[in-house]
Coordinates of C-alpha atoms in Angstrom, one line a residue:
X273 CA 131.7 99.1 92.9
X274 CA 129.9 95.3 91.9
X275 CA 127.6 93.1 93.2
X276 CA 129.0 89.6 93.5
X277 CA 127.2 86.5 93.1
X278 CA 127.3 85.6 96.5
X279 CA 124.8 87.4 98.3
X280 CA 123.9 86.9 102.0
X281 CA 120.7 87.7 103.7
X282 CA 120.4 87.5 107.7
X283 CA 117.2 87.3 109.5
X284 CA 114.5 85.1 107.9
X285 CA 111.2 86.1 109.3
X286 CA 107.9 87.3 107.7
X287 CA 109.5 89.4 105.4
X288 CA 113.1 88.3 105.5
X289 CA 112.2 84.5 104.2
X290 CA 110.6 85.4 101.3
X291 CA 112.9 88.0 100.2
X292 CA 115.8 85.6 100.8
X293 CA 113.9 83.1 98.8
X294 CA 113.8 85.1 95.9
X295 CA 117.6 85.6 95.7
X296 CA 117.6 82.0 94.7
X297 CA 117.9 82.2 91.1
X298 CA 120.5 81.8 88.2
X299 CA 122.0 85.3 89.1
X300 CA 123.2 84.8 92.7
X301 CA 124.2 82.0 95.5
X302 CA 122.1 82.8 98.2
X303 CA 123.7 82.4 101.6
X304 CA 121.2 82.3 104.6
X305 CA 121.5 82.5 108.2
X306 CA 118.9 82.8 111.4
X307 CA 119.1 81.9 114.7
X308 CA 115.8 79.9 114.0
X309 CA 117.2 77.0 112.0
X310 CA 114.1 75.6 110.7
X311 CA 113.8 78.6 108.4
X312 CA 117.2 78.1 107.2
X313 CA 116.7 74.5 106.4
X314 CA 113.7 75.5 105.0
X315 CA 115.6 77.9 102.1
X316 CA 118.5 75.3 101.9
X317 CA 115.7 72.5 101.0
X318 CA 114.5 75.5 98.1
X319 CA 118.5 75.9 96.7
X320 CA 120.3 78.4 99.3
X321 CA 123.4 77.6 101.2
X322 CA 123.0 77.5 104.9
X323 CA 125.4 79.3 106.9
X324 CA 126.1 78.0 110.5
X325 CA 127.2 81.4 111.6
X326 CA 127.2 85.3 110.9
X327 CA 131.2 84.7 110.3
X328 CA 130.6 81.9 108.1
X329 CA 128.3 84.1 105.8
X330 CA 130.1 87.3 105.8
X331 CA 133.1 85.6 104.8
X332 CA 131.7 84.2 101.9
X333 CA 129.6 87.4 100.7
X334 CA 130.1 90.8 99.3
X335 CA 126.8 92.0 99.6
X336 CA 125.1 91.2 102.9
X337 CA 121.4 91.9 103.8
X338 CA 120.1 92.5 107.5
X339 CA 116.3 92.1 108.3
X340 CA 115.9 91.4 112.1
X341 CA 114.1 92.8 114.8
X342 CA 115.7 95.8 116.2
X343 CA 118.7 98.2 117.0
X344 CA 120.1 95.7 119.5
X345 CA 120.0 92.7 117.1
X346 CA 121.5 94.9 114.2
X347 CA 124.2 96.0 116.8
X348 CA 125.1 92.2 118.0
X349 CA 125.4 91.1 114.1
X350 CA 127.6 93.7 113.0
X351 CA 129.9 93.6 116.2
X352 CA 131.6 91.1 118.1
X353 CA 134.1 88.3 117.4
X354 CA 131.7 86.6 115.0
X355 CA 130.1 89.8 113.8
X356 CA 130.1 91.0 110.3
X357 CA 132.9 93.7 110.8
X358 CA 135.2 91.0 111.8
X359 CA 134.6 88.7 108.9
X360 CA 133.6 90.7 106.1
X361 CA 136.2 91.4 103.1
X362 CA 137.2 95.0 102.4
X363 CA 134.5 96.7 100.1
X364 CA 131.5 94.7 101.3
X365 CA 127.9 96.2 100.9
X366 CA 126.0 96.1 104.0
X367 CA 122.1 96.6 103.5
X368 CA 120.0 97.4 106.8
X369 CA 116.6 96.4 106.2
X370 CA 115.7 96.5 109.7
X371 CA 113.7 99.4 111.0
X372 CA 116.2 101.3 113.4
X373 CA 116.3 104.6 114.8
X374 CA 118.3 107.4 112.6
X375 CA 121.2 107.8 114.8
X376 CA 122.1 104.4 115.2
X377 CA 121.9 103.9 111.5
X378 CA 124.5 106.5 111.2
X379 CA 126.9 105.3 113.8
X380 CA 126.9 101.9 112.4
X381 CA 127.7 103.5 108.7
X382 CA 130.7 105.5 109.7
X383 CA 131.8 102.7 111.9
X384 CA 131.4 100.5 108.6
X385 CA 133.4 103.5 106.4
X386 CA 136.4 103.3 108.8
X387 CA 136.5 99.7 108.4
X388 CA 136.4 99.8 104.7
X389 CA 132.7 98.7 104.1
X390 CA 129.5 100.4 102.7
X391 CA 127.0 100.5 104.9
X392 CA 123.4 101.9 103.5
X393 CA 120.0 102.0 104.8
X394 CA 117.4 99.9 102.7
X395 CA 114.4 99.4 104.4
X396 CA 111.3 98.2 103.0
X397 CA 107.7 98.2 103.1
X398 CA 105.0 95.9 101.8
X399 CA 104.2 93.2 104.0
X400 CA 105.3 89.5 103.6
X401 CA 102.6 88.8 100.6
X402 CA 104.3 91.4 98.6
X403 CA 107.8 89.8 99.5
X404 CA 106.6 86.7 98.4
X405 CA 105.5 88.4 95.1
X406 CA 108.3 90.4 94.7
X407 CA 106.7 93.6 94.6
X408 CA 107.9 95.3 97.7
X409 CA 109.5 99.0 97.6
X410 CA 112.8 99.8 99.2
X411 CA 113.5 102.9 100.5
X412 CA 117.3 103.4 100.3
X413 CA 119.8 106.3 101.9
X414 CA 123.3 106.0 100.4
X415 CA 125.5 107.4 97.3
X416 CA 124.3 106.8 93.9
X417 CA 127.2 104.3 93.4
X418 CA 125.9 102.3 96.4
X419 CA 122.2 102.1 95.0
X420 CA 123.9 100.8 91.8
X421 CA 125.6 98.3 93.5
X422 CA 122.8 97.3 95.8
X423 CA 120.1 97.4 93.3
X424 CA 120.3 94.5 91.1
X425 CA 119.9 92.2 94.4
X426 CA 117.0 94.4 96.0
X427 CA 115.2 94.0 92.2
X428 CA 114.8 90.3 93.1
X429 CA 111.9 91.2 95.6
X430 CA 111.3 94.8 94.4
X431 CA 108.3 96.5 92.3
X432 CA 109.8 99.8 93.6
X433 CA 113.3 101.0 94.8
X434 CA 113.3 104.9 96.0
X435 CA 116.5 106.7 96.6
X436 CA 115.7 108.6 99.7
X437 CA 118.9 110.4 99.6
X438 CA 122.0 110.2 101.5
X439 CA 122.5 107.7 104.3
X440 CA 120.1 107.8 106.9
X441 CA 117.3 109.3 104.4
X442 CA 115.9 105.6 103.9
X443 CA 114.8 104.9 106.9
X444 CA 114.1 108.2 108.1
X445 CA 111.1 107.9 105.3
X446 CA 110.6 104.1 106.7
X447 CA 110.0 105.7 110.1
X448 CA 107.6 108.5 108.8
X449 CA 105.8 105.9 106.4
X450 CA 104.8 103.5 109.2
X451 CA 104.1 106.5 111.3
X452 CA 101.3 107.3 108.8
X453 CA 100.2 103.4 108.4
X454 CA 99.8 102.8 112.1
X455 CA 97.8 105.9 112.3
X456 CA 95.5 104.4 109.5
X457 CA 95.0 101.5 111.6
X458 CA 94.0 103.1 114.6
X459 CA 91.5 105.5 113.0
X460 CA 90.0 102.7 111.0
X461 CA 89.0 100.8 114.0
X462 CA 87.9 103.8 115.8
X463 CA 85.8 104.9 112.9
X464 CA 84.4 101.4 112.6
X465 CA 83.3 101.9 116.3
X466 CA 81.4 104.7 115.5
X467 CA 80.3 103.6 112.3
X468 CA 78.7 100.8 114.3
X469 CA 77.6 102.5 117.4
X470 CA 75.5 104.7 114.6
X471 CA 73.7 101.5 112.8
X472 CA 75.7 101.6 109.8
X473 CA 77.2 98.2 108.4
X474 CA 81.0 98.3 109.2
X475 CA 81.5 96.8 105.5
X476 CA 79.5 99.6 103.8
X477 CA 82.1 101.8 105.6
X478 CA 85.2 99.8 104.3
X479 CA 83.5 100.2 100.3
X480 CA 83.3 103.6 100.6
X481 CA 86.8 104.3 101.8
X482 CA 88.2 101.6 99.3
X483 CA 86.2 103.3 96.6
X484 CA 87.7 106.7 97.1
X485 CA 90.9 106.0 98.5
X486 CA 90.8 106.5 102.0
X487 CA 91.3 103.1 102.8
X488 CA 94.3 101.2 101.2
X489 CA 95.0 97.9 100.7
X490 CA 97.4 97.1 103.7
X491 CA 94.2 98.8 105.9
X492 CA 91.8 96.5 104.3
X493 CA 93.4 93.0 104.9
X494 CA 94.6 94.1 108.4
X495 CA 91.0 95.0 109.5
X496 CA 89.4 92.1 107.6
X497 CA 92.2 89.4 108.9
X498 CA 92.1 90.7 112.5
X499 CA 88.1 91.1 113.2
X500 CA 87.8 87.5 111.5
X501 CA 90.1 86.1 114.1
X502 CA 88.9 88.4 117.0
X503 CA 85.5 86.8 116.9
X504 CA 86.0 83.4 118.3
X505 CA 89.8 84.1 119.4
X506 CA 90.8 84.1 122.9
X507 CA 93.3 86.6 124.5
X508 CA 95.9 84.2 124.0
X509 CA 95.3 83.3 120.3
X510 CA 95.1 86.6 119.6
X511 CA 98.2 87.1 120.9
X512 CA 99.7 84.5 118.8
X513 CA 98.5 86.0 115.9
X514 CA 99.1 89.4 116.3
X515 CA 100.8 90.3 119.5
X516 CA 104.4 90.3 117.9
X517 CA 103.1 92.5 115.2
X518 CA 101.7 95.0 117.6
X519 CA 105.1 94.9 119.6
X520 CA 106.8 95.6 116.5
X521 CA 104.5 98.2 115.7
X522 CA 105.3 99.9 119.2
X523 CA 108.9 99.5 118.6
X524 CA 109.1 100.9 115.0
X525 CA 106.9 104.0 116.4
X526 CA 109.7 104.4 119.4
X527 CA 112.3 104.8 117.0
X528 CA 110.2 107.7 115.1
X529 CA 109.5 109.3 118.1
X530 CA 113.2 108.8 119.3
X531 CA 114.3 110.0 115.8
X532 CA 112.0 113.0 116.0
X533 CA 113.3 114.2 119.5
X534 CA 117.1 113.8 117.5
X535 CA 115.6 116.6 115.2
X536 CA 114.0 118.8 117.8
X537 CA 110.7 117.7 116.5
X538 CA 107.6 116.7 118.9
X539 CA 105.1 114.3 117.6
X540 CA 102.2 114.3 119.9
X541 CA 100.2 112.1 117.8
X542 CA 102.6 109.5 117.3
X543 CA 103.2 108.9 120.8
X544 CA 99.4 108.7 121.2
X545 CA 99.3 105.8 118.8
X546 CA 102.6 104.3 120.3
X547 CA 100.3 103.8 123.4
X548 CA 96.9 102.2 121.7
X549 CA 98.5 100.3 118.4
X550 CA 99.2 97.1 120.6
X551 CA 95.3 97.1 122.1
X552 CA 94.4 97.9 118.2
X553 CA 96.5 94.8 116.8
X554 CA 94.9 92.7 119.4
X555 CA 91.4 94.1 119.0
X556 CA 90.8 95.1 122.7
X557 CA 88.3 97.2 123.8
X558 CA 87.1 100.2 121.6
X559 CA 89.5 99.4 118.9
X560 CA 87.8 96.1 117.8
X561 CA 85.6 96.4 114.7
X562 CA 82.1 94.9 116.2
X563 CA 80.6 92.2 114.2
X564 CA 77.4 93.0 112.2
X565 CA 75.4 91.0 114.9
X566 CA 76.5 92.8 117.9

């Protein structure tokens, strides 16, 4: 397999848009599509080729990245009269960057193989700022040949590419990683509440956590950013900033719990975190990290 110069990217959200923008380079003709046309127009202004439909993009590209919200959106992009499966050429590599259930990912890969495509899981972690910097981590599930075919495209926005194993391994790794990340967010919020109740400075708690590695970069950015907004924001304003992230986190945890159930594994902590995570993102009740003056 080889990677052609025409590369497609579907889904221009917080991570998808900067990732797609990094494909605008001498090595590739970046074709982009999103239902939100201003995102497409922004990348077209930067040098990308805007597509008016999934079919138009799929028919032009031998490598297609998909970075949309959930299983249902991936399903809709792959199937149907306008879908990738209907319009892509034989041998096209389809990289699913979305966080989805492993069961659906494996089903899509089987369907793709029957049609002569290569569908792999290549979820990403690192956040929007790392997408802008080109320092994301990709977790790839697929054959060595598929990894080698996709890696040059991934490298435009990657600091690290991990071959997790065969198909389905990449999304399994992503679900485990997200579980750990969201658990950290919940624990940090509640430990800060305890520190404040004991008369300790939350800044001191963070400083110690950063020094010994208990608090990582993403935890620190999340906690400081969220609490700064929460000082003055209304519930509606908090929802505009953090609501979608909280709902996405709950969706990701639902995917982890569903995949665990398929494996006969029970995740009681994940279920607890799933039911708390939106409140943590929204800084509601005991999940809020208090101000020093409170």
